[in-house]
Short mmCIF file of C-alpha atoms in Angstrom, two decimals:
data_model
loop_
_atom_site.label_atom_id
_atom_site.label_comp_id
_atom_site.label_asym_id
_atom_site.label_seq_id
_atom_site.Cartn_x
_atom_site.Cartn_y
_atom_site.Cartn_z
CA MET A 1 218.09 156.65 52.00
CA TYR A 2 215.12 154.75 53.56
CA TRP A 3 216.89 151.88 53.90
CA GLN A 4 220.24 154.21 55.11
CA ALA A 5 217.34 155.66 57.98
CA LYS A 6 216.17 152.28 59.18
CA SER A 7 219.59 151.26 59.10
CA GLU A 8 220.72 153.43 61.75
CA THR A 9 217.42 153.35 63.82
CA MET A 10 218.10 149.91 63.69
CA LYS A 11 221.96 150.71 65.28
CA LYS A 12 220.56 152.73 68.24
CA LEU A 13 217.86 150.52 69.05
CA SER A 14 220.15 147.70 69.62
CA LEU A 15 222.83 150.11 71.19
CA ARG A 16 220.12 151.44 73.99
CA LEU A 17 219.24 147.48 74.40
CA VAL A 18 222.99 146.56 74.80
CA LEU A 19 223.05 149.26 77.17
CA LEU A 20 219.50 148.66 79.02
CA LEU A 21 221.03 144.90 79.73
CA SER A 22 224.36 145.77 80.62
CA VAL A 23 222.96 147.71 83.48
CA ILE A 24 220.24 144.74 84.52
CA PHE A 25 223.43 142.64 84.09
CA TYR A 26 225.19 145.38 86.76
CA TYR A 27 222.67 145.72 89.13
CA SER A 28 221.79 141.80 89.64
CA THR A 29 225.49 141.03 89.59
CA ALA A 30 226.25 143.67 92.23
CA GLN A 31 223.50 142.81 94.69
CA CYS A 32 224.89 138.77 94.47
CA MET A 33 227.80 140.31 94.93
CA ALA A 34 226.74 142.39 98.08
CA ASN A 35 224.99 139.05 99.49
CA GLU A 36 227.78 137.03 99.66
CA ARG A 37 228.93 135.11 102.70
CA SER A 38 232.03 135.30 103.57
CA ASP A 39 233.51 133.32 106.61
CA LEU A 40 235.82 135.06 109.19
CA TYR A 41 236.17 132.87 112.13
CA ILE A 42 234.85 129.43 113.36
CA LEU A 43 234.07 129.86 117.07
CA SER A 44 235.70 126.83 119.93
CA THR A 45 231.63 127.14 120.47
CA GLY A 46 231.69 125.54 116.31
CA ASP A 47 229.19 128.76 115.54
CA THR A 48 230.82 130.59 111.76
CA VAL A 49 231.18 134.10 112.47
CA TYR A 50 231.08 135.43 109.12
CA ARG A 51 230.76 138.78 106.66
CA GLN A 52 227.32 139.16 104.53
CA ASP A 53 226.35 142.42 102.84
CA THR A 54 227.14 144.74 105.33
CA SER A 55 226.87 142.65 109.19
CA VAL A 56 228.91 140.74 110.73
CA ILE A 57 227.19 137.84 111.80
CA VAL A 58 227.38 134.94 114.52
CA ALA A 59 224.93 132.18 113.97
CA PHE A 60 224.07 129.38 116.39
CA ASN A 61 224.50 125.63 115.65
CA SER A 62 223.22 124.90 119.41
CA PRO A 63 221.19 126.54 121.48
CA LYS A 64 222.94 129.93 123.12
CA ALA A 65 222.63 132.31 125.90
CA VAL A 66 221.94 135.53 124.71
CA LEU A 67 222.16 138.96 126.90
CA SER A 68 222.07 141.86 124.96
CA THR A 69 221.84 145.67 125.17
CA SER A 70 220.09 146.05 121.70
CA LYS A 71 216.65 147.25 122.12
CA PHE A 72 215.28 144.61 119.52
CA ASN A 73 215.17 141.93 121.03
CA GLY A 74 217.43 143.14 123.46
CA GLY A 75 217.94 141.85 127.34
CA TYR A 76 218.08 137.62 128.00
CA GLN A 77 217.14 135.34 125.36
CA ASP A 78 217.31 132.26 125.43
CA ASN A 79 215.82 130.67 121.99
CA LEU A 80 217.75 132.99 119.57
CA SER A 81 219.12 132.12 116.64
CA ALA A 82 221.95 134.26 115.36
CA VAL A 83 223.07 137.70 116.17
CA PHE A 84 224.39 140.41 113.66
CA ASN A 85 226.41 143.59 113.87
CA HIS A 86 225.12 145.85 110.91
CA ASP A 87 226.89 148.92 109.65
CA MET A 88 224.52 151.65 109.20
CA LYS A 89 226.12 154.58 107.27
CA GLN A 90 223.85 154.08 103.88
CA ALA A 91 220.66 154.02 106.09
CA VAL A 92 218.57 156.54 105.28
CA GLY A 93 215.30 158.14 107.01
CA VAL A 94 216.13 155.94 110.17
CA THR A 95 214.69 157.18 113.90
CA ALA A 96 213.60 156.20 116.72
CA ASP A 97 211.06 155.66 116.06
CA ASN A 98 211.42 153.50 113.27
CA TYR A 99 214.62 152.04 113.66
CA LEU A 100 212.92 148.37 115.32
CA ASP A 101 211.36 147.99 112.08
CA TYR A 102 214.78 148.72 109.82
CA LEU A 103 216.30 145.96 112.00
CA LYS A 104 214.12 143.89 111.12
CA HIS A 105 214.31 144.75 107.33
CA VAL A 106 218.12 144.04 107.53
CA ALA A 107 217.56 140.99 109.60
CA LYS A 108 215.05 139.33 106.36
CA ASN A 109 217.34 140.57 104.16
CA LEU A 110 220.62 138.43 105.79
CA GLN A 111 217.88 135.14 105.02
CA LEU A 112 217.56 135.84 108.95
CA ASN A 113 214.39 135.12 111.28
CA PRO A 114 213.95 138.56 113.03
CA LYS A 115 211.75 137.03 115.80
CA ARG A 116 214.62 134.51 116.67
CA VAL A 117 218.08 137.23 116.45
CA THR A 118 219.29 140.44 117.97
CA GLY A 119 221.16 142.97 116.02
CA MET A 120 223.47 146.24 116.94
CA GLY A 121 223.95 149.18 114.15
CA THR A 122 226.99 151.26 114.15
CA ALA A 123 228.67 153.57 111.98
CA ALA A 124 231.51 151.34 112.01
CA SER A 125 232.76 149.19 108.64
CA MET A 126 232.16 145.53 109.29
CA GLU A 127 235.38 145.34 107.21
CA ASN A 128 237.08 146.66 110.03
CA THR A 129 235.62 144.18 112.44
CA ALA A 130 238.09 142.77 114.94
CA ILE A 131 238.58 139.38 116.09
CA ASN A 132 240.50 138.14 119.03
CA SER A 133 240.69 135.00 121.47
CA ALA A 134 241.71 133.35 124.93
CA SER A 135 242.17 130.36 126.27
CA TYR A 136 242.76 128.52 130.10
CA GLN A 137 242.48 125.03 129.97
CA THR A 138 238.90 124.02 128.54
CA LEU A 139 237.83 127.58 128.70
CA THR A 140 238.07 129.82 125.53
CA VAL A 141 236.69 133.82 125.12
CA THR A 142 236.10 135.03 121.73
CA ALA A 143 235.65 139.30 121.09
CA ILE A 144 234.14 140.76 118.28
CA ALA A 145 234.36 144.45 118.06
CA THR A 146 233.81 147.03 115.74
CA GLY A 147 234.53 150.25 116.61
CA GLY A 148 234.74 154.74 116.71
CA VAL A 149 235.48 156.75 119.45
CA GLU A 150 236.44 159.64 117.32
CA GLY A 151 232.90 160.96 117.24
CA ASN A 152 230.58 160.81 120.01
CA GLY A 153 233.47 159.37 122.52
CA GLY A 154 232.22 160.15 125.91
CA ARG A 155 233.46 159.98 129.77
CA ALA A 156 230.68 158.88 132.24
CA GLY A 157 228.59 162.11 133.75
CA ASP A 158 229.44 163.98 130.78
CA GLN A 159 226.18 166.43 130.40
CA ALA A 160 223.37 164.83 128.58
CA ASP A 161 221.34 166.67 125.77
CA TYR A 162 218.17 164.79 126.62
CA PHE A 163 215.73 163.45 129.22
CA LEU A 164 212.17 161.81 126.99
CA THR A 165 210.72 158.69 128.91
CA GLY A 166 209.86 156.05 126.36
CA LYS A 167 212.25 157.07 123.11
CA LYS A 168 215.11 159.34 122.52
CA ARG A 169 213.91 162.67 120.79
CA ALA A 170 216.29 161.35 117.25
CA LEU A 171 219.42 159.10 116.86
CA TYR A 172 222.11 159.45 117.71
CA LYS A 173 225.08 159.78 114.70
CA PRO A 174 226.30 156.32 114.76
CA GLY A 175 229.73 156.37 115.58
CA THR A 176 229.55 153.12 118.51
CA ILE A 177 232.14 150.19 120.42
CA ASN A 178 230.00 147.35 119.19
CA ILE A 179 231.49 144.12 120.79
CA ILE A 180 230.14 140.22 120.62
CA LEU A 181 231.70 138.39 123.65
CA VAL A 182 231.22 134.38 123.54
CA ILE A 183 232.20 132.55 126.62
CA ASP A 184 232.57 128.83 125.73
CA ALA A 185 231.24 127.76 129.30
CA ASP A 186 227.61 127.29 131.23
CA ILE A 187 227.44 130.34 132.90
CA PRO A 188 224.16 131.59 134.66
CA PRO A 189 222.05 134.83 133.64
CA ALA A 190 223.48 136.86 136.71
CA ILE A 191 227.35 135.78 135.65
CA MET A 192 226.29 137.00 132.10
CA ALA A 193 225.46 140.42 134.18
CA ARG A 194 229.17 140.37 135.71
CA ALA A 195 230.28 139.43 132.25
CA LEU A 196 228.79 142.26 130.72
CA VAL A 197 230.52 144.51 133.48
CA THR A 198 233.97 142.79 133.42
CA CYS A 199 233.92 143.54 129.31
CA THR A 200 232.84 147.22 130.02
CA GLU A 201 235.67 147.64 132.26
CA ALA A 202 237.70 145.97 129.70
CA LYS A 203 236.57 148.57 126.51
CA THR A 204 237.09 151.16 129.24
CA ALA A 205 240.61 150.22 129.81
CA ALA A 206 241.08 150.10 126.22
CA LEU A 207 240.18 153.86 125.78
CA GLN A 208 242.32 154.79 128.86
CA GLU A 209 245.63 152.92 127.24
CA LEU A 210 244.69 154.59 124.28
CA MET A 211 244.25 158.54 126.21
CA ALA A 212 240.86 158.58 123.73
CA GLY A 213 239.08 161.98 125.31
CA SER A 214 235.69 162.83 125.63
CA LYS A 215 234.47 165.04 123.21
CA PHE A 216 232.07 166.71 125.34
CA SER A 217 233.69 167.17 128.84
CA SER A 218 237.87 167.56 129.19
CA GLY A 219 237.78 164.31 130.71
CA LEU A 220 239.03 160.86 129.34
CA ALA A 221 236.08 158.98 127.50
CA THR A 222 235.20 155.81 129.25
CA GLY A 223 232.89 154.63 126.11
CA SER A 224 231.02 156.56 123.07
CA GLY A 225 227.40 157.00 123.86
CA THR A 226 225.67 154.32 121.75
CA ASP A 227 228.04 151.43 122.56
CA GLN A 228 226.28 148.37 122.80
CA THR A 229 227.28 144.85 123.95
CA MET A 230 225.88 140.99 123.63
CA ILE A 231 227.13 138.20 125.93
CA ILE A 232 226.70 134.71 124.57
CA ALA A 233 227.28 132.22 126.80
CA ASN A 234 226.72 128.11 125.94
CA PRO A 235 224.28 126.38 127.96
CA SER A 236 225.69 123.01 126.01
CA SER A 237 229.12 123.53 128.04
CA SER A 238 230.24 120.72 130.04
CA LEU A 239 232.56 123.61 132.04
CA TYR A 240 230.22 125.69 134.50
CA LEU A 241 231.26 128.69 135.55
CA GLU A 242 229.92 131.32 138.46
CA ASP A 243 232.26 134.31 138.21
CA ALA A 244 233.44 136.78 135.58
CA GLY A 245 234.84 138.77 138.05
CA LYS A 246 238.19 140.59 137.72
CA HIS A 247 239.70 137.41 140.63
CA SER A 248 238.61 134.98 138.22
CA LYS A 249 240.22 133.70 134.99
CA LEU A 250 236.80 133.66 132.89
CA GLY A 251 236.91 137.61 133.70
CA GLU A 252 240.88 137.80 133.24
CA LEU A 253 240.07 136.41 130.15
CA ILE A 254 237.14 138.62 129.31
CA GLY A 255 239.50 141.67 130.26
CA ARG A 256 242.55 140.69 127.57
CA THR A 257 240.33 139.51 124.51
CA VAL A 258 238.12 142.99 125.02
CA LYS A 259 241.18 145.29 125.33
CA GLN A 260 242.99 143.66 123.00
CA THR A 261 239.99 143.56 120.00
CA VAL A 262 238.82 147.40 121.04
CA LYS A 263 242.08 148.62 120.43
CA GLU A 264 242.57 146.49 117.20
CA ALA A 265 239.22 148.25 115.87
CA LEU A 266 239.89 151.68 116.55
CA LEU A 267 243.26 151.11 114.78
CA LYS A 268 241.58 149.89 111.70
CA GLN A 269 238.58 152.04 111.64
CA THR A 270 239.87 155.55 112.69
CA GLY A 271 243.50 154.80 113.52
CA LEU A 272 243.54 155.55 116.59
CA SER A 273 246.42 153.70 118.44
CA PRO A 274 249.81 154.93 120.48
CA GLN A 275 251.19 156.40 117.71
CA LYS A 276 248.49 158.80 116.50
CA GLN A 277 248.28 159.54 119.90
CA HIS A 278 252.07 160.91 119.94
CA SER A 279 250.75 164.37 119.51
CA VAL A 280 250.77 167.33 121.74
CA LEU A 281 247.56 168.78 120.16
CA ARG A 282 245.58 164.76 120.31
CA ARG A 283 246.66 165.25 124.28
CA MET A 284 245.33 168.66 124.74
CA ASN A 285 242.56 168.42 122.46
CA ARG A 286 240.19 167.76 125.02
CA TYR A 287 241.25 171.37 127.07
CA GLY A 288 240.10 172.84 124.22
CA VAL A 289 243.91 173.34 123.28
CA ILE A 290 243.77 173.03 118.68
CA GLU A 291 246.29 174.47 115.97
CA GLU A 292 242.98 177.39 115.55
CA THR A 293 243.39 178.51 118.96
CA LEU A 294 247.20 178.16 118.96
CA TYR A 295 246.95 180.48 116.10
CA GLN A 296 245.13 183.44 117.18
CA GLN A 297 247.21 183.33 120.18
CA TYR A 298 250.42 183.23 118.27
CA VAL A 299 248.76 186.45 116.69
CA GLN A 300 247.71 188.55 119.68
CA ASP A 301 251.32 187.79 121.30
CA ILE A 302 253.62 187.62 118.74
CA GLY A 303 251.93 188.88 115.75
CA LEU A 304 250.37 188.19 112.53
CA ILE A 305 251.89 185.73 110.65
CA ASP A 306 250.90 183.45 107.38
CA LYS A 307 248.59 180.79 108.78
CA GLU A 308 250.09 177.50 106.22
CA ARG A 309 253.46 179.03 107.31
CA PHE A 310 252.46 178.50 110.61
CA LEU A 311 250.92 175.45 110.32
CA THR A 312 253.62 173.82 109.20
CA SER A 313 255.62 174.74 112.10
CA LEU A 314 253.22 173.18 114.53
CA ARG A 315 252.77 170.32 112.65
CA GLN A 316 256.03 169.46 113.21
CA LEU A 317 256.22 170.53 116.42
CA ASP A 318 253.29 168.32 117.20
CA LYS A 319 255.13 164.79 117.09
CA GLU A 320 258.58 166.22 118.77
CA SER A 321 259.16 164.33 122.43
CA PRO A 322 260.19 167.17 124.64
CA LEU A 323 257.00 168.18 124.17
CA VAL A 324 254.49 165.71 123.80
CA THR A 325 256.60 164.42 127.47
CA GLY A 326 255.82 167.73 129.03
CA ALA A 327 252.11 167.88 127.81
CA SER A 328 251.31 164.46 128.91
CA LEU A 329 252.72 165.01 132.12
CA TYR A 330 251.00 168.87 132.44
CA ILE A 331 247.52 167.21 131.14
CA HIS A 332 247.79 164.61 133.81
CA LEU A 333 248.19 166.84 136.27
CA LEU A 334 245.30 169.19 135.79
CA ASP A 335 243.43 166.03 135.19
CA GLN A 336 244.62 165.15 139.01
CA PHE A 337 244.01 169.09 140.13
CA GLN A 338 239.84 168.75 138.58
CA TRP A 339 239.37 165.30 140.69
CA GLU A 340 240.83 166.87 143.61
CA LEU A 341 243.58 164.60 144.12
CA VAL A 342 246.43 167.49 144.04
CA SER A 343 245.67 171.01 145.58
CA GLY A 344 245.30 174.28 143.46
CA ASP A 345 249.05 175.55 145.35
CA GLU A 346 250.33 171.89 144.29
CA LEU A 347 249.23 172.54 140.56
CA ILE A 348 250.67 176.01 140.60
CA GLN A 349 254.02 174.43 141.59
CA ALA A 350 254.19 171.63 140.06
CA GLY A 351 252.56 173.63 136.75
CA ASN A 352 255.10 176.30 136.61
CA GLU A 353 258.30 172.99 136.92
CA LEU A 354 256.68 171.45 134.50
CA LEU A 355 256.46 174.84 132.32
CA ALA A 356 260.17 175.94 132.95
CA LEU A 357 261.47 172.82 132.50
CA THR A 358 259.75 171.97 129.15
CA ALA A 359 260.89 175.70 128.14
CA GLY A 360 264.64 174.59 128.91
CA LYS A 361 264.36 172.18 126.31
CA TYR A 362 263.57 174.54 123.92
CA HIS A 363 266.00 177.43 125.58
CA VAL A 364 263.04 180.00 125.96
CA SER A 365 261.82 181.65 128.88
CA PRO A 366 258.95 179.80 130.35
CA PRO A 367 255.49 181.29 131.08
CA VAL A 368 254.21 181.78 134.85
CA MET A 369 250.99 180.22 136.06
CA HIS A 370 249.66 182.55 139.36
CA SER A 371 246.41 181.20 139.33
CA ALA A 372 244.83 177.32 140.16
CA GLU A 373 242.60 177.57 137.65
CA VAL A 374 241.91 175.17 134.61
CA THR A 375 241.70 178.23 131.82
CA PRO A 376 245.15 180.11 133.40
CA ALA A 377 246.65 176.63 133.06
CA ILE A 378 245.62 175.57 129.89
CA TYR A 379 246.25 179.69 128.54
CA ALA A 380 250.19 179.15 130.04
CA TRP A 381 250.83 176.53 128.69
CA SER A 382 249.26 177.61 125.21
CA SER A 383 251.58 180.27 125.38
CA LEU A 384 254.74 177.93 126.04
CA VAL A 385 254.02 176.47 122.73
CA VAL A 386 253.44 179.92 120.94
CA LYS A 387 256.99 180.97 122.33
CA ILE A 388 258.33 178.33 121.32
CA LEU A 389 257.37 178.40 117.51
CA ALA A 390 257.88 182.08 117.38
CA ASP A 391 261.41 181.30 118.62
CA ARG A 392 261.61 178.90 115.77
CA LEU A 393 260.22 180.46 113.02
CA GLN A 394 262.28 183.64 113.68
CA VAL A 395 265.23 181.57 113.24
CA GLU A 396 264.30 180.09 110.06
CA SER A 397 263.39 183.90 108.68
#
């Protein structure tokens, strides 16, 4: 009995030792894998873009000029060794008070000198980084971007939520479009600032072409509330340029690469694309037309219906070309009315024509808009959708 008990005890100790060693091996291996470097791109400057852990880094092999919107060693710098973009989704307890300390810690973990690097935070995954280059003669421009606009996309001039001097109340949830723009040319600081303007215009153009809506108004988004950008120039280049506006080839390349790269990053991160935006609900969402409001209006105008049955029919209708094209024209009319490009009378006339045209395609009677205001106009369009659904559901039953 004694030897049997001792044998059992030894077995248990051996098992515990094996489990302990397995845990140690797992975490040490995971740590090594997390810090493993993966090269993504070789820039025309000879610098390498690589991913390490949850960051994408551009390491400089020669002096570069950097204009960064980051609070971490931001502004104009000419003594940096690298820049990085960092996924903060796993960060815990990061606030405005400790944000810079957090980025310093990230830099150290990446084996970068915190005094000679600038970095950006985002909620986008580094696996979804998009990189594109464009060239003209000896000039090459490369855009590196991650993106997210579904969570906090906004339009310049939307109502804000804080006004505190010196620091924010708290960091807004990351959901940014972060861009690193590398210009393989020697350009002065003022032209780097102009390049930042052109880059921002290109980002906004990408969002406009995707009809991405603001989450804080009925307008189209011009960016997210926490976008950041870095412009990198190459002082050692023999090519010297003094214009980054839209009339210059540099401006053209910035516009082309940034638009393409921002769209690709948004597609990778959230699936935002022309195909996804071919949707009545996604087009009308910024004016408050969502599944729940349409269901409530159906119940009010037509009567009670099983909600799942209603939603199934609505989601089928949502992608149909006649309704999507009608919604697109209708919402653009509302936009132009809000921008004071069409009058109230023109809104009523053209709105009713679009309602009648779309209703005719579905063989239902059109609602009529009587007053030149946004709320009645939205109600009229919602009523049309409800009529189409009612007609279709009655046929099915």
